């Protein structure tokens, strides 16, 4: 089914005003009418494009033909597996203590990016940087030191793709990007149907996707943080793997924990409608590992992803192992659960089992997930 | 040579353009020249807010008899000096008549309505044709273009004054206007006199 | 402005009405003039100020009309002939003082008030007839019917004002004030006035008996005696006259510019021998006997006057004085609907009224030509909306205001005020301004909005005022906001001039009306002294301006001030060459494509940028562009290039 473009008004009607916006930044940064500001997408003026617009086309919450995109990225139909198309599922951790100290878990993302940059595989990386005020914003890292500064997560949504959109059209630097599943989807949409009047999407050579169950709304969560903590002291946020069920906030000398329930009300409403836990269209997807502290789960999905992992192994940058089968089973279970929940929410919203809103899945596959 | 007479009393001259083009300056120069030659002149101007990019017009009523009002009654213009093409047509629509003589500078100034896409600026050639059709006599003077060649679009005013004088429709000659030009442009008088004489030449060729 | 001081009695000059009034004041031996600029009145003080030093008079741009009038009264008390001039709105500002001044009486120097009304509100927020204030407050009122009268009447009015010891008022309208016509000059006086405030000093230290409105009933009685004396003068005034046949089919009663329209109409209809015109120059107190004498000229009477039915009502009040058996004429005018009771008039409207009453048909031009000309003009002439000049700092300011409000996302409200920036009600300022009333009202309205938090109001409130307006009328409102902790941002659009009315100086400019350097009353120092947070922005720095506004909105808590400082482009352009040469790189311009959608020509709307339909690209109109370079930062493609000129 060919996706129908509906322009900026369609984007607002179906996504932004409908509460489905992921704040991925795919629509901002280049368009002069749309702007990201403090957890919202603002419409600065009326755009007359009602039947064709890139803001609508690349939004990860407008129609996505999963098969078409899978064909583009992997050369095959959309996988019916729980964690998408994979080459290998591994665990890994950085061999560099400087990295593991700052990183969320095993420091794999930082290590891979640093390596890619050192080896000239990429010339820059679009990342999320958490400011001193603890608000995340997109950042183009062009040196290893820049990458290190972006290690760790704030768990808040951040318009990472805005930074890609801002790159001048005539810039041909090879880039990496670290993105949430929704952002990876937007990149995949762009790869399937390259944007006009922006730097070439083919310049993005490496997409590292993160695992995500949900993201926090910058607007509400930031307000909560500000009311409860001295933000300038905060060093790191963490959600330890289940069954911890808490949100930890570290300062240099202390740790504050909130029950996850208290935090969950600040999640983005759109996350309830997201099927993707493992960034299925990335080159490499990275997350935590249940029960194995200090390591990352790494899903290698593409040839490029495999090459990079191989290089990291060869150069001794990463310590790599197989993911224990029990952990893999857990991962698959969690991922499938997210898909099921999301599909149920989507059907509840549309009121029609055949209307999956933005998700372009075959009815057969949808029914299989819902089983 | 005897002094020429007004072709009609009162002689109704409309000067039109866009705010900032120099309407008031032209009407002031022509008006002063007439007053010095012993005429009774009334000039009505659009002023104030409409100065900011809006349509502007000066109504000049020239008489030997009495002080006329600053408004030319509808349909009663004798001469229209149009510094901008659609504004010339706007004036013809309201003040034109089969006897009207028109001098037009065919350089468009687009309104924000046109630029913004809320209004259409007509094809220039078609526009000039309409102006010709509605006028007993039409002079087309590329004043802005010529002025730009001289270094500043503001010289268009002196060119148009030259054209108006050169056309012979007013009982004014170079000698009546030159001293007023000298007083109006004390600094750039040489260039303005060149422009003025160009205008006279254009209208005669 | 014309040289109003030329000493060439008997020669004719081409003056606008305002210059004629100023010349009349000079011929009357005026010593003191004060005004606040306001179209269509500004050139009265403007032309006096320009020659003040040379003619040894004093002229000032006062902070507002009330102060101007009070200052002029002060000069009158010291024996100096003085004048205050203002537009119709100024009369409202000054009315409290006037209501007391008429009771107190003026000094030895004649005191004249000139009020210029703006029918159709061509350059005003409102349309208002100020003649009724003369009736309301008992002020002798005159109105010139042409340019010569504007001069002659002004001169005469000083004599009258001095003789009566009361304020006299001259009303003018746009089409006299701002139209040009012949004025034959009179003699200029050569005697120097001496100022002295006379006081009564005696041992009992008595209360002053002059220059105070009390005891009011007694003062009121004196005032009525003055008005009786004025009436006596008016009955024989040569500014009132009749032209036309002894017995007319129609009698027009008119005044002001309508006198010219009425003559034009009669001329166009060729009715000189059938229609008479009774032209009144002295309007209040109405010269009743003179009017009654002429009322029997016709059994049909048409009142031709602008805005209110002032003469119409006043003459009809005379009805009671008609002899019992006299035939009453039929009255036509605003009450009958033959003349509009709103908007300005013109000869065609009078032609129409007269033709209707007399059952005539009038044809100005060949009917076929007329139809065709109207039709082609209608279908080919595009609208031409007003806008800020190319390079105007206000466009940049409202761009940032718009973006800041949209980014903030709390549906912020902008209250507006009086000046060029009133155009921000429309596309020039991206439709940002929501309220507009009189000078200073926007800040007052913001004061109210900013106190509604307890009712759940959380919209940011931004009040925009010009620099001159700031000094004129907003300072008490700002103090009120700071004192009562109202939550709003006062945005002062400081373009260093009273731009709308012709770049007159104000207390922030460091220059007097007479061109003398003086102290700058710093608006930021003033606001800071009141305890307000003050930020000064360059509106051409769009990003910084937007960021500061966002930050101030987020901060909340009481009145704050943001000053947008950039000189008026028209003032700058007079002194310097454009800073940049600006062009559009057609290669980079993506026009209507996604990612732009013609932002610069469709939304930003600077007249210096035009849309080339043929190429589908934007283009700089070199004739209009002033080279400010702001559009360079608006273009999302970096397709607009500025190079140092």
Short mmCIF file of C-alpha atoms in Angstrom, two decimals, chain B residues 4 13 26 29-31 33-34 37 79 81 103 139 141 157-178 180-181 196-197 199-201 203-204:
data_model
loop_
_atom_site.label_atom_id
_atom_site.label_comp_id
_atom_site.label_asym_id
_atom_site.label_seq_id
_atom_site.Cartn_x
_atom_site.Cartn_y
_atom_site.Cartn_z
CA UNK B 4 0.78 79.28 -22.65
CA UNK B 13 -3.61 66.61 -12.48
CA UNK B 26 6.72 65.97 -7.41
CA UNK B 29 7.75 71.05 -7.24
CA UNK B 30 5.00 71.38 -9.86
CA UNK B 31 2.74 73.24 -7.42
CA UNK B 33 6.25 76.37 -10.09
CA UNK B 34 2.59 77.17 -10.78
CA UNK B 37 3.69 81.81 -12.24
CA UNK B 79 -3.64 64.44 -16.73
CA UNK B 81 1.23 61.06 -13.99
CA UNK B 103 2.32 59.62 -18.49
CA UNK B 139 3.62 58.57 -22.86
CA UNK B 141 8.69 56.81 -19.71
CA UNK B 157 11.17 61.81 -9.98
CA UNK B 158 13.16 64.43 -11.85
CA UNK B 159 12.87 62.38 -15.06
CA UNK B 160 9.09 62.25 -14.69
CA UNK B 161 8.88 65.96 -13.94
CA UNK B 162 10.92 66.50 -17.10
CA UNK B 163 8.53 64.31 -19.07
CA UNK B 164 5.53 66.20 -17.69
CA UNK B 165 7.04 69.55 -18.63
CA UNK B 166 8.37 68.27 -21.97
CA UNK B 167 4.99 66.90 -22.96
CA UNK B 168 3.67 70.46 -23.12
CA UNK B 169 0.40 69.60 -21.38
CA UNK B 170 1.09 72.14 -18.66
CA UNK B 171 1.62 75.86 -19.25
CA UNK B 172 5.00 75.55 -17.53
CA UNK B 173 8.41 75.54 -19.11
CA UNK B 174 11.91 74.69 -18.03
CA UNK B 175 12.44 78.20 -16.74
CA UNK B 176 9.53 77.93 -14.29
CA UNK B 177 10.60 74.55 -12.93
CA UNK B 178 14.38 74.79 -12.78
CA UNK B 180 12.18 75.09 -7.86
CA UNK B 181 14.32 72.03 -8.59
CA UNK B 196 15.02 66.44 -15.64
CA UNK B 197 16.46 67.13 -19.08
CA UNK B 199 12.73 63.36 -19.09
CA UNK B 200 12.13 66.26 -21.46
CA UNK B 201 14.11 64.45 -24.15
CA UNK B 203 8.90 62.63 -24.05
CA UNK B 204 9.89 64.44 -27.21
#
